[in-house]
Amino acid sequence: MDKLESEMGRILFILLSISMISIPLPCLSDEIPPKVILAHADRSRGNIGGIEWIIDLESREGEELHKRKILVKARGNNSLAEFIAPPKVKGQKILMLDRNMWFIKPGLRKPVPISPRQKLMGGASNGDIASTDYAGDYKAELVTEEVFQGEPCHVLDLNAANKNTTYSRIRYWVSKKRLVGVKADFLTISGKLLKSAVFEYGHSIPFQDASIPFISKMIITDEVVKNTVTTLVYTQVNLKNIPDAAFNLNLLRR
């Protein structure tokens, strides 16, 4: 009997060993740190060496329709937005330097400090028209994976690392294949949903001997003020050298 039990134990050990070997282990090479994911996604939303683009901003608030055309020049996380149309806002500028922001208007004696969180138009905040630096502005945690519009995505929970961010919290869906942000929920600190946005990437730009997607449309739906939808269409995307003078507050106020 002892010999039989011993033999059965040996067979059971072998079977368990085979079973453990066949269990698939996590592929660590597929795991990308959240900050790296965000840095990739930021590049496709303007956080790159030097670039400019035009935004056609359209906001529908119930029966009202508002439009703006804006030229944005960005280098890293610094941005200068100049309003081109309509005539009543032409020449107005918004300057963002390391998340500090000023409004400059022809005729005003001094630039006015403003917040990235202030409403620009419709559901768009001032910070929405600038380049993004989610990798630097937020503490990120990779919370799960989901499929959005047929595309497998990393889902990250972002909490503001400083008071100058555009939003306190963001739930951010980043395509696993393209490493671009495809959806965002903008939340209060307590988790209340304020706005949601979806992103399209119909442009491409050269980057380090490769081509990367660049944003072409952002649609913001206000979850608090119903029937308010704001669309930002990005065109005339050009990589170019943006000199320091473009971000010099003293020069812009003249």
CSV table of C-alpha atoms in Angstrom, one decimal:
chain,number,residue,atom,x,y,z
A,1,MET,CA,0.0,0.0,0.0
A,2,ASP,CA,2.8,2.4,0.9
A,3,LYS,CA,4.5,1.7,-2.4
A,4,LEU,CA,1.3,2.3,-4.3
A,5,GLU,CA,0.6,5.6,-2.5
A,6,SER,CA,4.2,6.7,-3.2
A,7,GLU,CA,3.8,6.0,-6.9
A,8,MET,CA,0.5,7.9,-7.1
A,9,GLY,CA,2.1,10.8,-5.4
A,10,ARG,CA,4.9,10.9,-7.9
A,11,ILE,CA,2.5,10.8,-10.8
A,12,LEU,CA,0.4,13.6,-9.2
A,13,PHE,CA,3.6,15.8,-8.8
A,14,ILE,CA,4.5,15.3,-12.5
A,15,LEU,CA,0.9,16.2,-13.6
A,16,LEU,CA,0.9,19.4,-11.4
A,17,SER,CA,4.3,20.4,-12.7
A,18,ILE,CA,3.2,20.0,-16.3
A,19,SER,CA,0.1,22.0,-15.5
A,20,MET,CA,2.1,24.9,-14.0
A,21,ILE,CA,4.4,25.0,-16.9
A,22,SER,CA,1.5,25.4,-19.3
A,23,ILE,CA,-0.1,28.4,-17.4
A,24,PRO,CA,0.6,31.5,-19.5
A,25,LEU,CA,2.7,34.1,-17.6
A,26,PRO,CA,2.3,37.8,-18.0
A,27,CYS,CA,4.5,39.2,-20.8
A,28,LEU,CA,6.4,41.8,-19.0
A,29,SER,CA,7.8,43.2,-22.2
A,30,ASP,CA,4.3,44.4,-23.0
A,31,GLU,CA,4.0,46.5,-19.9
A,32,ILE,CA,4.7,50.2,-20.5
A,33,PRO,CA,5.0,52.7,-17.6
A,34,PRO,CA,2.0,55.1,-17.5
A,35,LYS,CA,4.3,58.1,-17.9
A,36,VAL,CA,5.8,56.7,-21.1
A,37,ILE,CA,2.3,56.1,-22.5
A,38,LEU,CA,1.3,59.7,-21.7
A,39,ALA,CA,4.5,61.1,-23.2
A,40,HIS,CA,3.8,59.3,-26.5
A,41,ALA,CA,0.2,60.6,-26.4
A,42,ASP,CA,1.3,64.1,-25.6
A,43,ARG,CA,3.4,64.3,-28.7
A,44,SER,CA,0.4,63.7,-30.9
A,45,ARG,CA,-1.4,66.6,-29.2
A,46,GLY,CA,1.3,69.2,-29.7
A,47,ASN,CA,4.0,68.6,-27.1
A,48,ILE,CA,6.9,68.4,-29.5
A,49,GLY,CA,9.9,70.5,-30.5
A,50,GLY,CA,8.2,73.2,-32.6
A,51,ILE,CA,4.9,73.1,-34.3
A,52,GLU,CA,1.9,75.3,-35.3
A,53,TRP,CA,-1.6,74.6,-36.3
A,54,ILE,CA,-5.0,76.3,-36.9
A,55,ILE,CA,-8.0,75.5,-34.8
A,56,ASP,CA,-11.6,76.1,-36.1
A,57,LEU,CA,-13.5,76.1,-32.9
A,58,GLU,CA,-17.3,75.7,-33.0
A,59,SER,CA,-19.6,75.6,-30.1
A,60,ARG,CA,-23.3,74.7,-30.1
A,61,GLU,CA,-25.1,75.8,-26.9
A,62,GLY,CA,-28.8,75.0,-27.5
A,63,GLU,CA,-29.9,77.1,-30.4
A,64,GLU,CA,-26.8,79.3,-30.3
A,65,LEU,CA,-23.7,78.8,-32.5
A,66,HIS,CA,-20.3,80.4,-31.7
A,67,LYS,CA,-17.2,80.2,-33.8
A,68,ARG,CA,-13.5,81.1,-33.4
A,69,LYS,CA,-10.4,80.6,-35.6
A,70,ILE,CA,-7.2,80.4,-33.7
A,71,LEU,CA,-3.5,80.1,-34.7
A,72,VAL,CA,-1.5,78.0,-32.1
A,73,LYS,CA,2.3,77.9,-31.9
A,74,ALA,CA,3.7,75.4,-29.5
A,75,ARG,CA,7.1,74.3,-28.4
A,76,GLY,CA,7.2,71.6,-25.7
A,77,ASN,CA,4.5,72.6,-23.1
A,78,ASN,CA,4.7,76.3,-24.0
A,79,SER,CA,1.9,77.6,-26.3
A,80,LEU,CA,0.8,80.9,-27.9
A,81,ALA,CA,-2.7,81.1,-29.2
A,82,GLU,CA,-3.7,84.0,-31.4
A,83,PHE,CA,-7.3,84.7,-32.4
A,84,ILE,CA,-7.7,85.2,-36.2
A,85,ALA,CA,-11.5,85.5,-36.5
A,86,PRO,CA,-14.1,86.8,-36.1
A,87,PRO,CA,-13.1,90.4,-36.3
A,88,LYS,CA,-14.3,91.3,-32.8
A,89,VAL,CA,-11.7,89.0,-31.2
A,90,LYS,CA,-8.9,89.3,-33.9
A,91,GLY,CA,-5.5,90.0,-32.3
A,92,GLN,CA,-6.4,88.7,-28.9
A,93,LYS,CA,-3.8,86.2,-27.6
A,94,ILE,CA,-3.4,83.6,-24.9
A,95,LEU,CA,0.1,82.7,-23.7
A,96,MET,CA,0.9,79.6,-21.7
A,97,LEU,CA,4.3,79.2,-20.1
A,98,ASP,CA,4.9,76.2,-17.9
A,99,ARG,CA,1.1,76.2,-17.1
A,100,ASN,CA,1.0,79.9,-16.2
A,101,MET,CA,-1.4,81.6,-18.5
A,102,TRP,CA,-2.1,85.2,-19.6
A,103,PHE,CA,-4.7,86.9,-21.8
A,104,ILE,CA,-3.4,89.7,-24.0
A,105,LYS,CA,-5.8,92.0,-25.8
A,106,PRO,CA,-5.1,95.0,-28.1
A,107,GLY,CA,-5.7,98.1,-26.1
A,108,LEU,CA,-5.2,96.6,-22.6
A,109,ARG,CA,-2.2,98.1,-20.8
A,110,LYS,CA,-1.1,94.9,-19.1
A,111,PRO,CA,-1.6,91.1,-19.8
A,112,VAL,CA,-4.2,89.5,-17.5
A,113,PRO,CA,-3.3,86.4,-15.6
A,114,ILE,CA,-5.9,83.7,-16.3
A,115,SER,CA,-6.4,80.0,-15.5
A,116,PRO,CA,-6.3,77.1,-17.9
A,117,ARG,CA,-9.5,76.0,-16.2
A,118,GLN,CA,-11.5,79.1,-17.2
A,119,LYS,CA,-14.1,78.7,-19.9
A,120,LEU,CA,-12.9,79.7,-23.3
A,121,MET,CA,-16.1,79.0,-25.3
A,122,GLY,CA,-18.8,76.4,-25.0
A,123,GLY,CA,-17.3,73.3,-23.3
A,124,ALA,CA,-13.7,74.3,-24.1
A,125,SER,CA,-11.4,75.6,-21.4
A,126,ASN,CA,-8.4,77.8,-22.1
A,127,GLY,CA,-6.1,74.8,-21.6
A,128,ASP,CA,-7.8,72.7,-24.2
A,129,ILE,CA,-6.4,74.7,-27.1
A,130,ALA,CA,-2.8,74.4,-25.9
A,131,SER,CA,-0.4,71.5,-26.3
A,132,THR,CA,-0.9,68.9,-23.6
A,133,ASP,CA,1.7,67.8,-21.0
A,134,TYR,CA,-0.3,65.1,-19.2
A,135,ALA,CA,3.0,63.2,-18.5
A,136,GLY,CA,4.3,66.2,-16.5
A,137,ASP,CA,1.0,67.6,-15.1
A,138,TYR,CA,-0.6,64.4,-13.7
A,139,LYS,CA,0.1,61.5,-11.5
A,140,ALA,CA,-0.9,58.5,-13.6
A,141,GLU,CA,-2.1,55.0,-12.7
A,142,LEU,CA,-2.9,52.3,-15.3
A,143,VAL,CA,-6.2,51.0,-14.0
A,144,THR,CA,-7.5,48.6,-16.7
A,145,GLU,CA,-7.8,47.9,-20.3
A,146,GLU,CA,-11.0,48.4,-22.4
A,147,VAL,CA,-12.0,48.4,-26.1
A,148,PHE,CA,-13.2,51.8,-27.4
A,149,GLN,CA,-14.6,52.0,-30.9
A,150,GLY,CA,-13.1,48.6,-31.7
A,151,GLU,CA,-9.6,49.6,-30.5
A,152,PRO,CA,-8.0,48.0,-27.4
A,153,CYS,CA,-6.9,50.8,-25.0
A,154,HIS,CA,-5.0,51.4,-21.9
A,155,VAL,CA,-7.2,53.2,-19.4
A,156,LEU,CA,-5.4,55.6,-17.1
A,157,ASP,CA,-6.5,57.5,-14.0
A,158,LEU,CA,-4.8,60.9,-13.9
A,159,ASN,CA,-4.7,63.1,-10.8
A,160,ALA,CA,-3.4,66.7,-11.1
A,161,ALA,CA,0.2,67.1,-9.8
A,162,ASN,CA,-0.2,70.9,-9.5
A,163,LYS,CA,-2.9,73.5,-9.3
A,164,ASN,CA,-2.3,74.9,-12.8
A,165,THR,CA,-3.7,71.9,-14.7
A,166,THR,CA,-6.7,72.3,-16.9
A,167,TYR,CA,-8.6,69.5,-15.0
A,168,SER,CA,-8.4,68.0,-11.5
A,169,ARG,CA,-8.8,64.4,-12.7
A,170,ILE,CA,-9.0,62.7,-16.0
A,171,ARG,CA,-10.0,59.2,-17.1
A,172,TYR,CA,-7.9,58.7,-20.2
A,173,TRP,CA,-8.2,56.0,-22.9
A,174,VAL,CA,-5.0,55.6,-24.9
A,175,SER,CA,-4.9,53.3,-27.9
A,176,LYS,CA,-2.5,50.3,-27.2
A,177,LYS,CA,-1.5,50.1,-30.9
A,178,ARG,CA,-1.1,53.8,-31.8
A,179,LEU,CA,-0.4,55.3,-28.3
A,180,VAL,CA,-2.7,58.2,-28.8
A,181,GLY,CA,-5.5,59.4,-26.5
A,182,VAL,CA,-8.9,58.5,-28.1
A,183,LYS,CA,-11.2,59.4,-25.2
A,184,ALA,CA,-11.2,61.4,-22.0
A,185,ASP,CA,-13.6,61.9,-19.1
A,186,PHE,CA,-12.8,65.2,-17.3
A,187,LEU,CA,-13.8,64.9,-13.6
A,188,THR,CA,-13.9,66.8,-10.3
A,189,ILE,CA,-11.6,65.7,-7.5
A,190,SER,CA,-14.5,63.8,-6.0
A,191,GLY,CA,-15.1,62.0,-9.3
A,192,LYS,CA,-18.1,63.9,-10.7
A,193,LEU,CA,-18.1,63.9,-14.5
A,194,LEU,CA,-17.9,67.4,-16.0
A,195,LYS,CA,-17.1,66.8,-19.6
A,196,SER,CA,-16.1,64.0,-22.0
A,197,ALA,CA,-14.1,64.2,-25.2
A,198,VAL,CA,-13.2,62.0,-28.1
A,199,PHE,CA,-10.2,62.6,-30.4
A,200,GLU,CA,-9.4,61.9,-34.0
A,201,TYR,CA,-6.0,61.7,-35.6
A,202,GLY,CA,-6.3,62.4,-39.4
A,203,HIS,CA,-2.8,64.1,-39.6
A,204,SER,CA,0.7,62.7,-39.4
A,205,ILE,CA,4.0,64.4,-38.7
A,206,PRO,CA,7.6,63.3,-38.9
A,207,PHE,CA,9.2,62.4,-35.6
A,208,GLN,CA,12.7,60.8,-35.2
A,209,ASP,CA,12.8,59.2,-38.7
A,210,ALA,CA,9.3,57.9,-38.3
A,211,SER,CA,5.8,59.2,-38.8
A,212,ILE,CA,3.4,59.7,-35.9
A,213,PRO,CA,-0.3,60.5,-35.8
A,214,PHE,CA,-1.4,64.1,-35.0
A,215,ILE,CA,-4.7,65.3,-33.7
A,216,SER,CA,-7.3,66.5,-36.3
A,217,LYS,CA,-10.5,66.8,-34.3
A,218,MET,CA,-11.6,67.0,-30.6
A,219,ILE,CA,-15.3,66.9,-29.7
A,220,ILE,CA,-16.2,68.0,-26.2
A,221,THR,CA,-19.6,67.1,-24.7
A,222,ASP,CA,-20.6,69.0,-21.6
A,223,GLU,CA,-22.1,66.7,-19.1
A,224,VAL,CA,-23.3,69.5,-16.8
A,225,VAL,CA,-24.7,72.1,-19.2
A,226,LYS,CA,-26.8,69.8,-21.5
A,227,ASN,CA,-27.0,70.4,-25.3
A,228,THR,CA,-23.6,71.9,-25.4
A,229,VAL,CA,-21.2,70.3,-27.8
A,230,THR,CA,-17.9,72.0,-28.8
A,231,THR,CA,-15.8,70.9,-31.8
A,232,LEU,CA,-12.1,71.7,-32.4
A,233,VAL,CA,-10.9,71.0,-36.0
A,234,TYR,CA,-7.1,71.1,-36.5
A,235,THR,CA,-5.7,72.1,-39.9
A,236,GLN,CA,-2.5,73.5,-41.4
A,237,VAL,CA,-0.3,71.5,-39.1
A,238,ASN,CA,3.4,72.4,-39.7
A,239,LEU,CA,6.6,71.6,-37.9
A,240,LYS,CA,8.7,74.7,-37.7
A,241,ASN,CA,11.2,76.5,-35.4
A,242,ILE,CA,9.3,78.6,-32.9
A,243,PRO,CA,11.7,81.3,-31.6
A,244,ASP,CA,11.9,82.3,-27.9
A,245,ALA,CA,10.4,85.7,-28.9
A,246,ALA,CA,7.1,84.0,-29.6
A,247,PHE,CA,6.7,83.2,-25.9
A,248,ASN,CA,8.1,86.5,-24.5
A,249,LEU,CA,5.4,88.2,-22.5
A,250,ASN,CA,7.1,91.6,-22.6
A,251,LEU,CA,7.2,91.5,-26.4
A,252,LEU,CA,3.6,90.4,-26.8
A,253,ARG,CA,2.2,93.2,-24.7
A,254,ARG,CA,3.5,95.9,-27.1
